[in-house]
CSV table of C-alpha atoms in Angstrom, one decimal:
chain,number,residue,atom,x,y,z
A,1,MET,CA,0.6,0.0,0.5
A,2,LYS,CA,0.7,3.4,-0.8
A,3,ASP,CA,1.8,5.8,2.0
A,4,GLU,CA,-0.6,8.8,2.0
A,5,ILE,CA,-0.4,11.8,2.7
A,6,ILE,CA,-2.7,13.8,5.2
A,7,ILE,CA,-2.6,17.0,7.5
A,8,TYR,CA,-2.6,17.2,11.0
A,9,GLN,CA,-4.5,20.5,12.5
A,10,GLU,CA,-3.9,22.2,15.6
A,11,LYS,CA,-4.8,25.6,16.3
A,12,GLY,CA,-3.9,26.8,12.7
A,13,GLN,CA,-1.2,25.4,12.5
A,14,LEU,CA,-1.2,22.5,9.3
A,15,VAL,CA,1.4,19.5,9.5
A,16,GLU,CA,1.4,17.3,6.2
A,17,VAL,CA,1.9,13.8,8.0
A,18,ARG,CA,3.1,10.5,6.2
A,19,LEU,CA,0.6,8.0,6.6
A,20,ASP,CA,2.1,4.8,6.5
A,21,SER,CA,-1.0,2.3,6.8
A,22,ALA,CA,0.9,-0.9,5.7
A,23,GLN,CA,3.8,-0.2,9.0
A,24,ASP,CA,0.7,1.3,10.5
A,25,THR,CA,2.2,4.4,11.4
A,26,VAL,CA,3.4,7.8,10.6
A,27,TRP,CA,6.6,9.9,9.5
A,28,LEU,CA,7.6,13.3,10.5
A,29,SER,CA,10.8,15.2,8.8
A,30,GLN,CA,12.6,16.9,11.8
A,31,LYS,CA,11.6,20.1,10.5
A,32,GLN,CA,8.1,18.9,10.7
A,33,MET,CA,9.2,18.1,14.6
A,34,ALA,CA,10.0,21.2,15.5
A,35,LYS,CA,7.3,23.0,14.1
A,36,LEU,CA,4.3,20.5,15.2
A,37,PHE,CA,6.0,21.1,19.4
A,38,SER,CA,7.2,24.8,18.4
A,39,LYS,CA,10.4,23.8,19.2
A,40,ASP,CA,14.0,24.5,17.4
A,41,VAL,CA,15.3,22.0,14.8
A,42,ARG,CA,18.1,21.7,16.5
A,43,THR,CA,15.9,21.0,20.4
A,44,VAL,CA,14.5,18.3,18.1
A,45,ASN,CA,17.3,17.1,16.9
A,46,GLU,CA,19.5,17.2,20.1
A,47,HIS,CA,16.4,15.4,21.3
A,48,ILE,CA,17.3,12.6,18.8
A,49,LYS,CA,20.6,11.6,18.9
A,50,ASN,CA,19.9,10.8,22.5
A,51,LEU,CA,16.7,8.7,22.4
A,52,PHE,CA,19.1,6.9,20.2
A,53,ALA,CA,22.5,7.1,22.0
A,54,GLU,CA,20.4,5.9,25.8
A,55,GLY,CA,19.0,2.7,23.6
A,56,GLU,CA,15.1,4.0,23.4
A,57,LEU,CA,14.6,2.9,20.0
A,58,GLU,CA,16.8,1.6,17.6
A,59,ARG,CA,17.3,3.8,14.4
A,60,GLU,CA,17.2,1.6,11.6
A,61,PRO,CA,13.8,0.8,12.0
A,62,THR,CA,12.7,4.2,13.0
A,63,ILE,CA,14.0,5.8,10.6
A,64,ARG,CA,13.3,6.3,6.5
A,65,ASP,CA,14.3,8.7,3.6
A,66,PHE,CA,11.4,10.4,1.6
A,67,ARG,CA,12.2,12.2,-2.2
A,68,ILE,CA,11.2,15.6,-1.8
A,69,VAL,CA,10.9,18.1,-4.2
A,70,ARG,CA,12.2,21.5,-3.1
A,71,GLN,CA,12.6,25.1,-4.1
A,72,GLU,CA,15.7,26.3,-3.6
A,73,GLY,CA,16.3,29.9,-5.0
A,74,ALA,CA,14.6,29.5,-9.0
A,75,ARG,CA,14.8,25.6,-8.6
A,76,GLN,CA,13.3,22.8,-7.8
A,77,VAL,CA,15.6,20.2,-5.9
A,78,THR,CA,14.8,16.8,-4.7
A,79,ARG,CA,16.6,15.6,-1.7
A,80,GLU,CA,16.1,12.8,0.7
A,81,ILE,CA,15.1,12.9,3.8
A,82,GLU,CA,15.1,11.5,6.8
A,83,HIS,CA,11.5,10.7,8.2
A,84,TYR,CA,10.8,9.9,11.9
A,85,ASN,CA,8.1,6.8,12.1
A,86,LEU,CA,5.4,7.8,15.8
A,87,ASP,CA,7.7,5.9,18.1
A,88,VAL,CA,10.6,8.7,17.8
A,89,ILE,CA,7.9,11.6,17.7
A,90,ILE,CA,6.1,10.4,20.4
A,91,SER,CA,9.8,10.0,22.4
A,92,VAL,CA,10.4,13.5,21.3
A,93,GLY,CA,7.3,15.0,21.9
A,94,TYR,CA,7.6,13.8,26.1
A,95,ARG,CA,11.0,15.1,26.1
A,96,VAL,CA,9.9,18.6,25.1
A,97,LYS,CA,7.1,18.1,26.9
A,98,SER,CA,4.7,19.3,25.1
A,99,GLN,CA,1.1,19.2,25.2
A,100,GLN,CA,0.7,19.5,21.5
A,101,GLY,CA,3.1,16.2,21.7
A,102,THR,CA,-0.1,14.7,23.7
A,103,ARG,CA,-2.2,16.2,21.1
A,104,PHE,CA,-0.8,14.9,18.1
A,105,ARG,CA,-0.2,10.6,19.7
A,106,GLN,CA,-4.0,10.8,20.0
A,107,TRP,CA,-4.9,12.3,16.8
A,108,ALA,CA,-1.8,9.7,15.3
A,109,THR,CA,-3.5,6.4,16.6
A,110,ARG,CA,-7.0,7.5,16.2
A,111,VAL,CA,-6.2,8.1,12.2
A,112,LEU,CA,-4.0,4.4,12.6
A,113,ARG,CA,-7.5,2.7,14.3
A,114,GLU,CA,-9.9,4.5,11.6
A,115,HIS,CA,-7.5,3.4,8.6
A,116,LEU,CA,-6.9,-0.6,10.1
A,117,THR,CA,-10.7,-0.7,11.0
A,118,GLN,CA,-11.6,0.1,7.3
A,119,GLY,CA,-8.7,-1.1,5.3
A,120,TRP,CA,-9.9,-5.0,7.7
A,121,THR,CA,-13.6,-4.2,6.7
A,122,LEU,CA,-13.3,-3.5,3.3
A,123,ASN,CA,-11.3,-7.0,3.3
A,124,GLN,CA,-13.2,-8.6,4.6
A,125,GLN,CA,-16.3,-7.3,3.2
A,126,ARG,CA,-14.4,-8.6,-0.7
A,127,PHE,CA,-13.6,-11.7,0.7
A,128,GLU,CA,-17.3,-12.7,2.2
A,129,ALA,CA,-18.7,-11.3,-1.2
A,130,ASN,CA,-16.0,-13.8,-3.8
A,131,ALA,CA,-16.5,-16.4,-0.7
A,132,ASN,CA,-20.1,-16.1,-2.1
A,133,GLU,CA,-19.5,-16.4,-5.0
A,134,LEU,CA,-17.5,-18.7,-5.2
A,135,GLU,CA,-20.2,-20.9,-3.4
A,136,ALA,CA,-23.0,-20.6,-6.1
A,137,ALA,CA,-20.6,-22.2,-8.6
A,138,LEU,CA,-19.8,-24.8,-6.9
A,139,ALA,CA,-23.3,-26.0,-5.8
A,140,LEU,CA,-24.0,-25.0,-9.6
A,141,VAL,CA,-21.4,-28.2,-10.6
A,142,ARG,CA,-22.6,-30.3,-7.7
A,143,LYS,CA,-26.7,-29.4,-8.9
A,144,ALA,CA,-25.1,-30.1,-12.5
A,145,ALA,CA,-23.0,-33.8,-11.8
A,146,GLN,CA,-25.6,-35.2,-10.3
A,147,SER,CA,-27.9,-35.2,-13.4
A,148,PRO,CA,-28.7,-38.7,-15.0
A,149,THR,CA,-27.9,-36.8,-18.0
A,150,LEU,CA,-24.8,-36.0,-17.5
A,151,SER,CA,-22.3,-37.2,-20.2
A,152,SER,CA,-18.8,-37.2,-21.1
A,153,ASP,CA,-18.3,-33.9,-23.4
A,154,GLY,CA,-21.2,-31.9,-20.3
A,155,GLY,CA,-18.4,-33.0,-17.4
A,156,ARG,CA,-15.2,-31.9,-19.8
A,157,GLY,CA,-18.0,-28.5,-19.6
A,158,LEU,CA,-18.2,-28.6,-16.6
A,159,VAL,CA,-14.9,-29.1,-15.3
A,160,GLU,CA,-13.8,-26.2,-18.0
A,161,ILE,CA,-16.1,-23.7,-16.5
A,162,VAL,CA,-15.0,-24.7,-13.4
A,163,SER,CA,-11.1,-24.1,-13.6
A,164,ARG,CA,-11.9,-20.9,-16.0
A,165,TYR,CA,-14.2,-19.4,-12.4
A,166,ALA,CA,-11.1,-21.0,-10.4
A,167,GLN,CA,-9.2,-18.9,-11.9
A,168,THR,CA,-11.2,-15.4,-12.5
A,169,PHE,CA,-11.5,-15.9,-8.6
A,170,LEU,CA,-7.9,-16.4,-8.0
A,171,LEU,CA,-7.0,-13.6,-10.4
A,172,LEU,CA,-9.9,-11.4,-8.4
A,173,GLN,CA,-8.6,-12.2,-5.4
A,174,ARG,CA,-4.4,-11.5,-5.8
A,175,TYR,CA,-6.4,-7.9,-7.2
A,176,ASP,CA,-8.0,-6.7,-4.0
A,177,GLU,CA,-4.1,-8.4,-2.1
A,178,GLY,CA,-2.6,-5.6,-4.3
A,179,LEU,CA,-1.0,-8.7,-6.1
A,180,LEU,CA,-1.7,-8.8,-9.7
A,181,THR,CA,0.0,-8.1,-12.4
A,182,GLU,CA,-0.9,-6.5,-15.9
A,183,PRO,CA,-1.6,-9.4,-17.6
A,184,TYR,CA,-0.8,-11.0,-21.2
A,185,VAL,CA,-4.0,-10.0,-22.6
A,186,GLN,CA,-4.7,-12.4,-25.7
A,187,ALA,CA,-7.2,-12.4,-28.7
A,188,GLY,CA,-10.5,-13.8,-28.2
A,189,GLY,CA,-11.4,-13.4,-24.7
A,190,GLN,CA,-9.1,-16.1,-23.7
A,191,LEU,CA,-8.0,-16.0,-19.7
A,192,PRO,CA,-4.4,-15.7,-18.8
A,193,SER,CA,-3.4,-18.5,-16.6
A,194,VAL,CA,-3.3,-18.3,-13.1
A,195,LYS,CA,1.0,-18.2,-14.0
A,196,GLU,CA,1.1,-15.3,-16.0
A,197,ALA,CA,-1.3,-13.1,-13.9
């Protein structure tokens, strides 16, 4: 899932926040934290250095570089800027004894909870819809298979229908999970195999 930019607003102050639903966290740069906590960037930097030096948090899982495009004079420049996850943001907020930090933590927790709940609900609904379609197809196959007039040609046709439906079901499931690559298209409406998708 892609990161999403959301806006945190507190008393007229706006801070762009990167929401990472996949890792259940948010990301801020030192400059954004300084703005959020109404502190100097050097103060935020010092607290971050100390919390890593004291072993409160590890650097590796809590820092991520984002490519940011910004204006420098008359030209636009792309820079890799370190961003820090919610654990670091909360730790810095405690260290600077900031009420804004407490409110931000509450807001971030609420936003993450909403995204997790909505994402789970959406995925659950898709799964249930796909499962219901599969059950209906299987009921049709069972009914047809019990028919005394079913010939070998009819049996082959039934197997072909089930095979194609299973392919379609798996393709839709992979699409819902974001795992589907763009398939090779064949003339005549033939579906690609699951391996090709």
